[in-house]
Amino acid sequence: MDQFDPTEHQHVRYNPLKDEWILVSPHRCKRPWSGQTEQPAEEQQPDLNNPLRAGAVRSNGQRNPNYTSTYVFPNDFPALLPKVPEPPPPEHPLFQAGPAKGTCRVMCFHPDSSMTLPLMSVEEILAVIEEWISQVTELGRRYTWVQVFENKGAVMGCSNPHPHCQIWASSFLPNEPRVKDRCQLDYFKKYGKSMMVEYVEKELEQKERIVLENSEWVALVPYWAAWPYETMVLPLKNKPQRMTDLNPEQKRGLAEIMKQLTTKYDNLFQCNFPYSMGWHGAPTGPSSTPGDSPHWLLHALYLPPLLRSASVKKFMVGYEMLAQPQRDLTPEQAAAKLRDCSNVHYKNKKD
Ligand SMILES: O=C1CCN([C@@H]2O[C@H](COP(=O)(O)O)[C@@H](O)[C@H]2O)C(=O)N1
């Protein structure tokens, strides 16, 4: 039997944040593709009636101000409302309903519907980060969880090309952060250190999955990545537990690395690279205080669907839904491809 080679031989990898495993099948990379191809993501033409545009009239008849930077408004079709009757206590362990309160906001990054984050200036991206922090500060006082998330590209169900994200705050701790909170706390109790602080140290030593690094942040393809070009953005100093812990140098460094990472993403297949991205940090709420969750390290997740080209995506279906996530391209190969992408956006390339 040959010696095990992680670039040749199938194996499973453990995700300690979720207590889950993924299947890695590098030998399949040579497989010919004859399946569905997505239409190349047409550059979603910004319609002049875009309801998120500065000055536009939204579906509820309200007119957006002529905002010049970020702009936040309550979602006109919110999934969570702040005041609703609560369900009665469960009568049976197999049929449990619980109270759900919250609020949903839409946050525009920029007044111009044709703008995208990689083409924004560092200053403009810094304004987005400051607004995120302001929203998390305000909503975090009242709600246990504030989910900042951006759906980008029609293939991600994004209904609107205008550069924007959403913020959903809830009275309950959703599944993803609840599992991450438990896994990180178990690790902290067992080893006396933060799982993700140690993980970053090890990744910087191994260097196999690093995509970008500056004095404050690292962007890498996690060892256990499920999506082909999935990345995490992690802080290098001060162990921030929440976005509200960031200092000015960290905020600026984050704006810089976000611009570089999304530029690399767009350059990978020369398209507006679709993804869902979001932030995970220590839960918030009225009883939370700065520094109260040393088991947590703030981090961002980029979850992009594209696999081989602007029109071939990974499907998380079948085996992935019924068994576990599976990937052919290894995290190390994905990181290398992203590292090789230029930091100059293909739309800015000097001819
Ligand atoms: O006039 C509008 C248009 C879209 N929206 C909201 O904008 C959000 C955009 O969704 P995406 O981030 O998935 O593209 C969506 O949740 C939709 O409800 C409004 O609140 N008002």
Short mmCIF file of C-alpha atoms and ligand atoms in Angstrom, two decimals:
data_model
loop_
_atom_site.label_atom_id
_atom_site.label_comp_id
_atom_site.label_asym_id
_atom_site.label_seq_id
_atom_site.Cartn_x
_atom_site.Cartn_y
_atom_site.Cartn_z
CA MET A 1 0.00 0.00 0.00
CA ASP A 2 1.34 3.47 -0.91
CA GLN A 3 2.24 5.98 1.72
CA PHE A 4 -0.76 8.29 2.52
CA ASP A 5 -0.64 11.48 0.44
CA PRO A 6 -3.32 14.11 1.35
CA THR A 7 -3.14 15.49 -2.21
CA GLU A 8 -3.87 12.05 -3.69
CA HIS A 9 -5.75 9.90 -1.19
CA GLN A 10 -9.25 10.30 0.20
CA HIS A 11 -9.63 11.12 3.87
CA VAL A 12 -12.02 12.83 6.27
CA ARG A 13 -11.19 16.06 8.13
CA TYR A 14 -12.57 17.29 11.43
CA ASN A 15 -14.13 20.72 11.93
CA PRO A 16 -13.67 21.41 15.67
CA LEU A 17 -15.86 24.53 15.53
CA LYS A 18 -18.88 22.46 14.54
CA ASP A 19 -17.89 18.95 15.76
CA GLU A 20 -18.43 17.72 12.20
CA TRP A 21 -16.39 15.89 9.56
CA ILE A 22 -16.00 16.50 5.82
CA LEU A 23 -14.89 14.03 3.12
CA VAL A 24 -11.92 15.05 0.91
CA SER A 25 -11.50 13.14 -2.38
CA PRO A 26 -8.49 14.69 -4.18
CA HIS A 27 -8.22 11.83 -6.68
CA ARG A 28 -11.54 12.96 -8.23
CA CYS A 29 -10.16 16.28 -9.46
CA LYS A 30 -9.46 14.72 -12.85
CA ARG A 31 -13.18 13.92 -13.30
CA PRO A 32 -14.59 15.31 -16.62
CA TRP A 33 -17.51 17.71 -16.12
CA SER A 34 -20.58 17.09 -18.28
CA GLY A 35 -23.17 18.37 -15.80
CA GLN A 36 -25.15 21.58 -15.61
CA THR A 37 -23.41 24.86 -16.29
CA GLU A 38 -24.86 27.98 -14.75
CA GLN A 39 -25.35 30.85 -17.15
CA PRO A 40 -22.26 33.02 -16.59
CA ALA A 41 -23.44 35.34 -13.89
CA GLU A 42 -24.63 38.23 -16.03
CA GLU A 43 -23.34 41.38 -14.43
CA GLN A 44 -26.72 41.95 -12.77
CA GLN A 45 -27.49 45.24 -14.50
CA PRO A 46 -28.39 47.76 -11.79
CA ASP A 47 -31.91 48.94 -12.61
CA LEU A 48 -32.40 52.63 -12.10
CA ASN A 49 -35.47 51.85 -10.01
CA ASN A 50 -33.37 49.80 -7.65
CA PRO A 51 -35.20 50.13 -4.30
CA LEU A 52 -31.87 50.22 -2.40
CA ARG A 53 -30.40 53.08 -4.47
CA ALA A 54 -29.92 56.53 -2.91
CA GLY A 55 -33.12 58.49 -3.40
CA ALA A 56 -35.17 55.49 -4.60
CA VAL A 57 -38.76 54.85 -3.51
CA ARG A 58 -39.02 51.44 -1.82
CA SER A 59 -41.87 48.96 -2.09
CA ASN A 60 -43.49 50.41 1.03
CA GLY A 61 -43.61 53.84 -0.55
CA GLN A 62 -40.80 55.28 1.59
CA ARG A 63 -38.09 57.22 -0.24
CA ASN A 64 -34.46 56.52 0.63
CA PRO A 65 -32.47 59.65 1.49
CA ASN A 66 -29.73 60.71 -0.90
CA TYR A 67 -27.26 58.89 1.30
CA THR A 68 -23.58 59.20 0.37
CA SER A 69 -22.06 56.36 2.40
CA THR A 70 -23.85 53.51 4.21
CA TYR A 71 -27.59 53.48 4.78
CA VAL A 72 -29.62 51.19 7.05
CA PHE A 73 -33.38 50.70 6.95
CA PRO A 74 -35.79 48.19 8.49
CA ASN A 75 -36.46 45.31 6.10
CA ASP A 76 -39.87 45.86 4.55
CA PHE A 77 -40.47 42.12 4.62
CA PRO A 78 -38.88 41.09 7.93
CA ALA A 79 -38.60 37.47 9.04
CA LEU A 80 -38.53 38.63 12.67
CA LEU A 81 -40.68 41.22 14.43
CA PRO A 82 -39.90 42.72 17.86
CA LYS A 83 -43.24 42.16 19.55
CA VAL A 84 -45.33 39.02 19.03
CA PRO A 85 -47.31 36.67 21.32
CA GLU A 86 -45.24 33.76 22.67
CA PRO A 87 -46.15 30.06 22.12
CA PRO A 88 -47.27 28.10 25.21
CA PRO A 89 -44.69 25.84 26.93
CA PRO A 90 -44.17 22.54 25.02
CA GLU A 91 -46.48 19.71 26.04
CA HIS A 92 -44.24 17.01 24.60
CA PRO A 93 -40.46 16.79 24.03
CA LEU A 94 -41.03 15.90 20.39
CA PHE A 95 -43.09 19.00 19.65
CA GLN A 96 -41.30 22.03 21.02
CA ALA A 97 -42.05 25.58 19.94
CA GLY A 98 -40.23 28.51 21.52
CA PRO A 99 -40.50 32.29 21.49
CA ALA A 100 -38.80 34.15 18.65
CA LYS A 101 -38.48 37.90 18.68
CA GLY A 102 -36.13 40.13 16.70
CA THR A 103 -35.64 42.66 13.97
CA CYS A 104 -34.31 42.61 10.40
CA ARG A 105 -32.45 45.45 8.75
CA VAL A 106 -31.01 46.05 5.29
CA MET A 107 -27.68 47.89 5.17
CA CYS A 108 -26.55 49.49 1.94
CA PHE A 109 -22.74 49.74 1.55
CA HIS A 110 -22.70 52.53 -1.05
CA PRO A 111 -25.19 54.83 -2.85
CA ASP A 112 -24.23 53.56 -6.33
CA SER A 113 -26.03 50.36 -7.42
CA SER A 114 -23.23 49.43 -9.84
CA MET A 115 -20.54 49.51 -7.11
CA THR A 116 -19.15 46.31 -5.59
CA LEU A 117 -17.07 45.90 -2.42
CA PRO A 118 -13.73 45.05 -4.13
CA LEU A 119 -14.05 48.23 -6.21
CA MET A 120 -14.82 50.40 -3.18
CA SER A 121 -11.99 52.35 -1.55
CA VAL A 122 -10.51 51.26 1.79
CA GLU A 123 -12.13 54.36 3.32
CA GLU A 124 -15.55 53.33 1.96
CA ILE A 125 -15.11 49.78 3.26
CA LEU A 126 -14.02 51.20 6.62
CA ALA A 127 -17.37 53.04 6.73
CA VAL A 128 -19.12 49.67 6.22
CA ILE A 129 -17.17 48.16 9.14
CA GLU A 130 -17.97 51.14 11.39
CA GLU A 131 -21.68 50.76 10.52
CA TRP A 132 -21.56 47.03 11.23
CA ILE A 133 -20.07 47.80 14.66
CA SER A 134 -22.66 50.48 15.33
CA GLN A 135 -25.50 48.08 14.43
CA VAL A 136 -24.07 45.22 16.52
CA THR A 137 -23.55 47.61 19.45
CA GLU A 138 -27.13 48.89 19.33
CA LEU A 139 -28.89 45.57 18.64
CA GLY A 140 -26.51 43.54 20.83
CA ARG A 141 -27.72 45.40 23.95
CA ARG A 142 -31.16 43.86 23.46
CA TYR A 143 -30.70 40.69 21.41
CA THR A 144 -28.74 37.50 22.14
CA TRP A 145 -27.57 37.18 18.54
CA VAL A 146 -26.95 39.78 15.82
CA GLN A 147 -26.26 38.10 12.47
CA VAL A 148 -24.48 40.34 9.97
CA PHE A 149 -24.61 38.56 6.59
CA GLU A 150 -24.17 39.43 2.93
CA ASN A 151 -25.73 37.41 0.10
CA LYS A 152 -23.91 38.39 -3.08
CA GLY A 153 -24.89 37.31 -6.61
CA ALA A 154 -28.09 35.93 -8.10
CA VAL A 155 -26.80 32.35 -7.67
CA MET A 156 -26.91 33.02 -3.92
CA GLY A 157 -30.53 34.10 -4.09
CA CYS A 158 -29.48 37.70 -3.81
CA SER A 159 -32.44 39.59 -5.14
CA ASN A 160 -30.61 42.83 -5.68
CA PRO A 161 -27.17 43.73 -7.16
CA HIS A 162 -26.95 46.90 -5.10
CA PRO A 163 -23.98 46.51 -2.67
CA HIS A 164 -25.64 45.68 0.61
CA CYS A 165 -25.94 43.19 3.43
CA GLN A 166 -28.57 42.26 5.98
CA ILE A 167 -28.62 42.28 9.76
CA TRP A 168 -31.02 39.93 11.61
CA ALA A 169 -31.08 40.22 15.41
CA SER A 170 -32.84 37.53 17.45
CA SER A 171 -33.87 36.79 21.03
CA PHE A 172 -32.69 33.18 20.52
CA LEU A 173 -29.18 31.85 19.74
CA PRO A 174 -29.37 30.25 16.25
CA ASN A 175 -27.98 26.77 15.54
CA GLU A 176 -24.62 27.75 14.01
CA PRO A 177 -23.45 30.03 16.84
CA ARG A 178 -24.98 27.76 19.49
CA VAL A 179 -22.89 24.80 18.31
CA LYS A 180 -19.79 26.98 17.90
CA ASP A 181 -20.24 28.40 21.39
CA ARG A 182 -20.43 24.90 22.89
CA CYS A 183 -17.47 23.55 20.91
CA GLN A 184 -15.24 26.50 21.75
CA LEU A 185 -16.25 26.39 25.43
CA ASP A 186 -15.53 22.64 25.65
CA TYR A 187 -12.11 23.23 24.07
CA PHE A 188 -11.38 26.14 26.42
CA LYS A 189 -12.33 24.06 29.49
CA LYS A 190 -10.24 21.11 28.27
CA TYR A 191 -7.09 22.94 27.13
CA GLY A 192 -7.31 26.30 28.94
CA LYS A 193 -6.93 28.28 25.71
CA SER A 194 -9.12 29.62 22.93
CA MET A 195 -9.55 27.09 20.11
CA MET A 196 -9.38 29.65 17.33
CA VAL A 197 -6.47 31.62 18.83
CA GLU A 198 -4.47 28.37 18.83
CA TYR A 199 -5.79 27.46 15.36
CA VAL A 200 -4.53 30.75 13.88
CA GLU A 201 -1.10 30.22 15.47
CA LYS A 202 -0.86 26.73 13.94
CA GLU A 203 -2.06 27.88 10.49
CA LEU A 204 0.56 30.66 10.44
CA GLU A 205 3.23 28.05 11.27
CA GLN A 206 2.04 25.56 8.63
CA LYS A 207 1.51 28.24 5.90
CA GLU A 208 -0.33 25.72 3.64
CA ARG A 209 -3.74 27.40 3.62
CA ILE A 210 -2.94 31.09 4.00
CA VAL A 211 -4.43 33.35 1.31
CA LEU A 212 -3.67 36.86 2.63
CA GLU A 213 -2.11 38.35 5.76
CA ASN A 214 -1.51 41.84 7.08
CA SER A 215 -0.39 43.17 10.45
CA GLU A 216 -3.85 42.70 11.96
CA TRP A 217 -5.65 39.87 10.06
CA VAL A 218 -5.21 36.61 8.18
CA ALA A 219 -7.48 35.25 5.43
CA LEU A 220 -7.18 31.48 4.98
CA VAL A 221 -8.98 28.43 3.61
CA PRO A 222 -9.84 26.49 6.78
CA TYR A 223 -8.40 22.97 7.06
CA TRP A 224 -12.00 21.69 7.21
CA ALA A 225 -13.47 23.98 4.48
CA ALA A 226 -16.59 22.54 2.83
CA TRP A 227 -17.17 25.01 -0.04
CA PRO A 228 -14.42 24.91 -2.73
CA TYR A 229 -13.04 28.43 -2.13
CA GLU A 230 -14.41 28.94 1.40
CA THR A 231 -12.29 31.26 3.52
CA MET A 232 -12.18 32.59 7.06
CA VAL A 233 -10.86 36.02 8.11
CA LEU A 234 -9.34 35.95 11.60
CA PRO A 235 -7.72 38.61 13.82
CA LEU A 236 -4.04 38.29 14.79
CA LYS A 237 -3.91 40.53 17.89
CA ASN A 238 -5.83 41.27 21.11
CA LYS A 239 -8.15 38.22 20.74
CA PRO A 240 -11.33 40.24 19.97
CA GLN A 241 -14.41 38.23 21.02
CA ARG A 242 -16.89 40.48 19.22
CA MET A 243 -16.80 43.09 16.45
CA THR A 244 -17.35 45.69 19.14
CA ASP A 245 -13.87 44.86 20.57
CA LEU A 246 -11.98 46.04 17.45
CA ASN A 247 -9.55 48.97 17.75
CA PRO A 248 -8.89 51.49 14.92
CA GLU A 249 -5.86 49.59 13.57
CA GLN A 250 -7.89 46.36 13.41
CA LYS A 251 -10.78 48.13 11.64
CA ARG A 252 -8.48 49.61 8.99
CA GLY A 253 -6.58 46.35 8.58
CA LEU A 254 -9.89 44.57 8.12
CA ALA A 255 -11.01 47.01 5.40
CA GLU A 256 -7.73 46.39 3.59
CA ILE A 257 -7.86 42.60 3.75
CA MET A 258 -11.57 42.52 2.77
CA LYS A 259 -10.77 44.58 -0.34
CA GLN A 260 -7.85 42.29 -1.24
CA LEU A 261 -9.77 39.06 -0.57
CA THR A 262 -12.85 40.07 -2.61
CA THR A 263 -10.52 41.30 -5.39
CA LYS A 264 -8.81 37.91 -5.51
CA TYR A 265 -12.21 36.24 -5.53
CA ASP A 266 -13.36 38.34 -8.53
CA ASN A 267 -10.05 37.66 -10.33
CA LEU A 268 -10.30 33.88 -9.83
CA PHE A 269 -12.91 33.47 -12.60
CA GLN A 270 -13.04 37.11 -13.82
CA CYS A 271 -16.57 37.67 -12.57
CA ASN A 272 -18.47 39.27 -9.70
CA PHE A 273 -17.71 36.34 -7.43
CA PRO A 274 -20.89 35.26 -5.60
CA TYR A 275 -20.86 34.26 -1.93
CA SER A 276 -22.67 34.40 1.34
CA MET A 277 -20.49 35.88 4.06
CA GLY A 278 -21.04 36.71 7.68
CA TRP A 279 -19.54 37.27 11.11
CA HIS A 280 -19.46 35.01 14.18
CA GLY A 281 -18.43 36.31 17.58
CA ALA A 282 -19.44 35.77 21.18
CA PRO A 283 -23.21 36.00 21.77
CA THR A 284 -24.52 39.39 22.91
CA GLY A 285 -27.56 40.45 24.92
CA PRO A 286 -28.26 42.46 28.08
CA SER A 287 -26.11 40.22 30.33
CA SER A 288 -23.04 40.19 28.05
CA THR A 289 -20.00 42.34 28.90
CA PRO A 290 -16.68 42.93 27.04
CA GLY A 291 -14.19 40.14 27.72
CA ASP A 292 -16.78 37.75 29.17
CA SER A 293 -16.23 35.05 26.51
CA PRO A 294 -12.49 34.18 26.29
CA HIS A 295 -13.43 30.93 24.53
CA TRP A 296 -14.59 32.96 21.50
CA LEU A 297 -12.47 34.56 18.73
CA LEU A 298 -14.30 36.84 16.32
CA HIS A 299 -14.10 35.61 12.71
CA ALA A 300 -15.70 36.11 9.30
CA LEU A 301 -16.79 33.31 6.96
CA TYR A 302 -16.91 33.56 3.16
CA LEU A 303 -19.00 30.73 1.67
CA PRO A 304 -18.78 30.91 -2.14
CA PRO A 305 -20.53 28.33 -4.39
CA LEU A 306 -18.33 28.48 -7.51
CA LEU A 307 -16.20 25.44 -8.24
CA ARG A 308 -14.54 25.50 -11.68
CA SER A 309 -15.62 28.67 -13.46
CA ALA A 310 -18.03 31.59 -13.36
CA SER A 311 -20.71 29.15 -14.45
CA VAL A 312 -19.93 25.88 -12.64
CA LYS A 313 -20.94 25.74 -9.00
CA LYS A 314 -20.61 23.16 -6.23
CA PHE A 315 -23.91 21.56 -5.26
CA MET A 316 -24.31 20.78 -1.57
CA VAL A 317 -26.97 18.19 -2.26
CA GLY A 318 -27.37 14.39 -2.11
CA TYR A 319 -24.40 13.03 -0.19
CA GLU A 320 -23.72 16.42 1.38
CA MET A 321 -27.29 16.73 2.67
CA LEU A 322 -27.76 13.11 3.72
CA ALA A 323 -24.24 12.18 4.85
CA GLN A 324 -21.65 14.94 5.10
CA PRO A 325 -19.97 17.67 2.99
CA GLN A 326 -17.55 16.31 0.35
CA ARG A 327 -14.92 18.15 -1.71
CA ASP A 328 -12.50 17.20 -4.52
CA LEU A 329 -10.27 20.29 -4.65
CA THR A 330 -8.34 20.27 -1.37
CA PRO A 331 -8.28 23.34 0.92
CA GLU A 332 -4.54 23.63 0.25
CA GLN A 333 -5.10 23.67 -3.55
CA ALA A 334 -7.85 26.28 -3.20
CA ALA A 335 -5.61 28.48 -1.05
CA ALA A 336 -2.80 28.21 -3.60
CA LYS A 337 -5.12 29.22 -6.46
CA LEU A 338 -6.36 32.23 -4.48
CA ARG A 339 -2.80 33.23 -3.51
CA ASP A 340 -1.88 33.17 -7.23
CA CYS A 341 -4.71 35.61 -8.10
CA SER A 342 -3.65 39.21 -8.61
CA ASN A 343 -4.42 41.87 -6.01
CA VAL A 344 -5.29 44.24 -8.89
CA HIS A 345 -8.96 43.85 -9.84
CA TYR A 346 -9.45 42.67 -13.43
CA LYS A 347 -11.73 45.66 -14.06
CA ASN A 348 -8.99 48.02 -12.93
CA LYS A 349 -6.19 46.35 -14.89
CA LYS A 350 -4.39 49.02 -16.81
CA ASP A 351 -4.72 48.00 -20.49
O1 LIG B 1 -38.11 47.72 -1.13
C1 LIG B 1 -37.47 46.80 -0.64
C2 LIG B 1 -36.74 45.84 -1.49
C3 LIG B 1 -35.98 44.76 -0.83
N1 LIG B 1 -36.02 44.74 0.59
C4 LIG B 1 -35.28 43.70 1.28
O2 LIG B 1 -33.94 43.69 0.83
C5 LIG B 1 -33.41 42.40 1.10
C6 LIG B 1 -32.43 42.02 0.00
O3 LIG B 1 -32.25 40.63 0.09
P1 LIG B 1 -30.86 39.95 -0.32
O4 LIG B 1 -29.84 40.52 0.62
O5 LIG B 1 -31.10 38.47 -0.15
O6 LIG B 1 -30.64 40.38 -1.77
C7 LIG B 1 -34.60 41.42 1.17
O7 LIG B 1 -34.60 40.81 2.45
C8 LIG B 1 -35.82 42.30 0.97
O8 LIG B 1 -36.86 41.98 1.86
C9 LIG B 1 -36.73 45.67 1.33
O9 LIG B 1 -36.73 45.62 2.56
N2 LIG B 1 -37.42 46.67 0.70
#
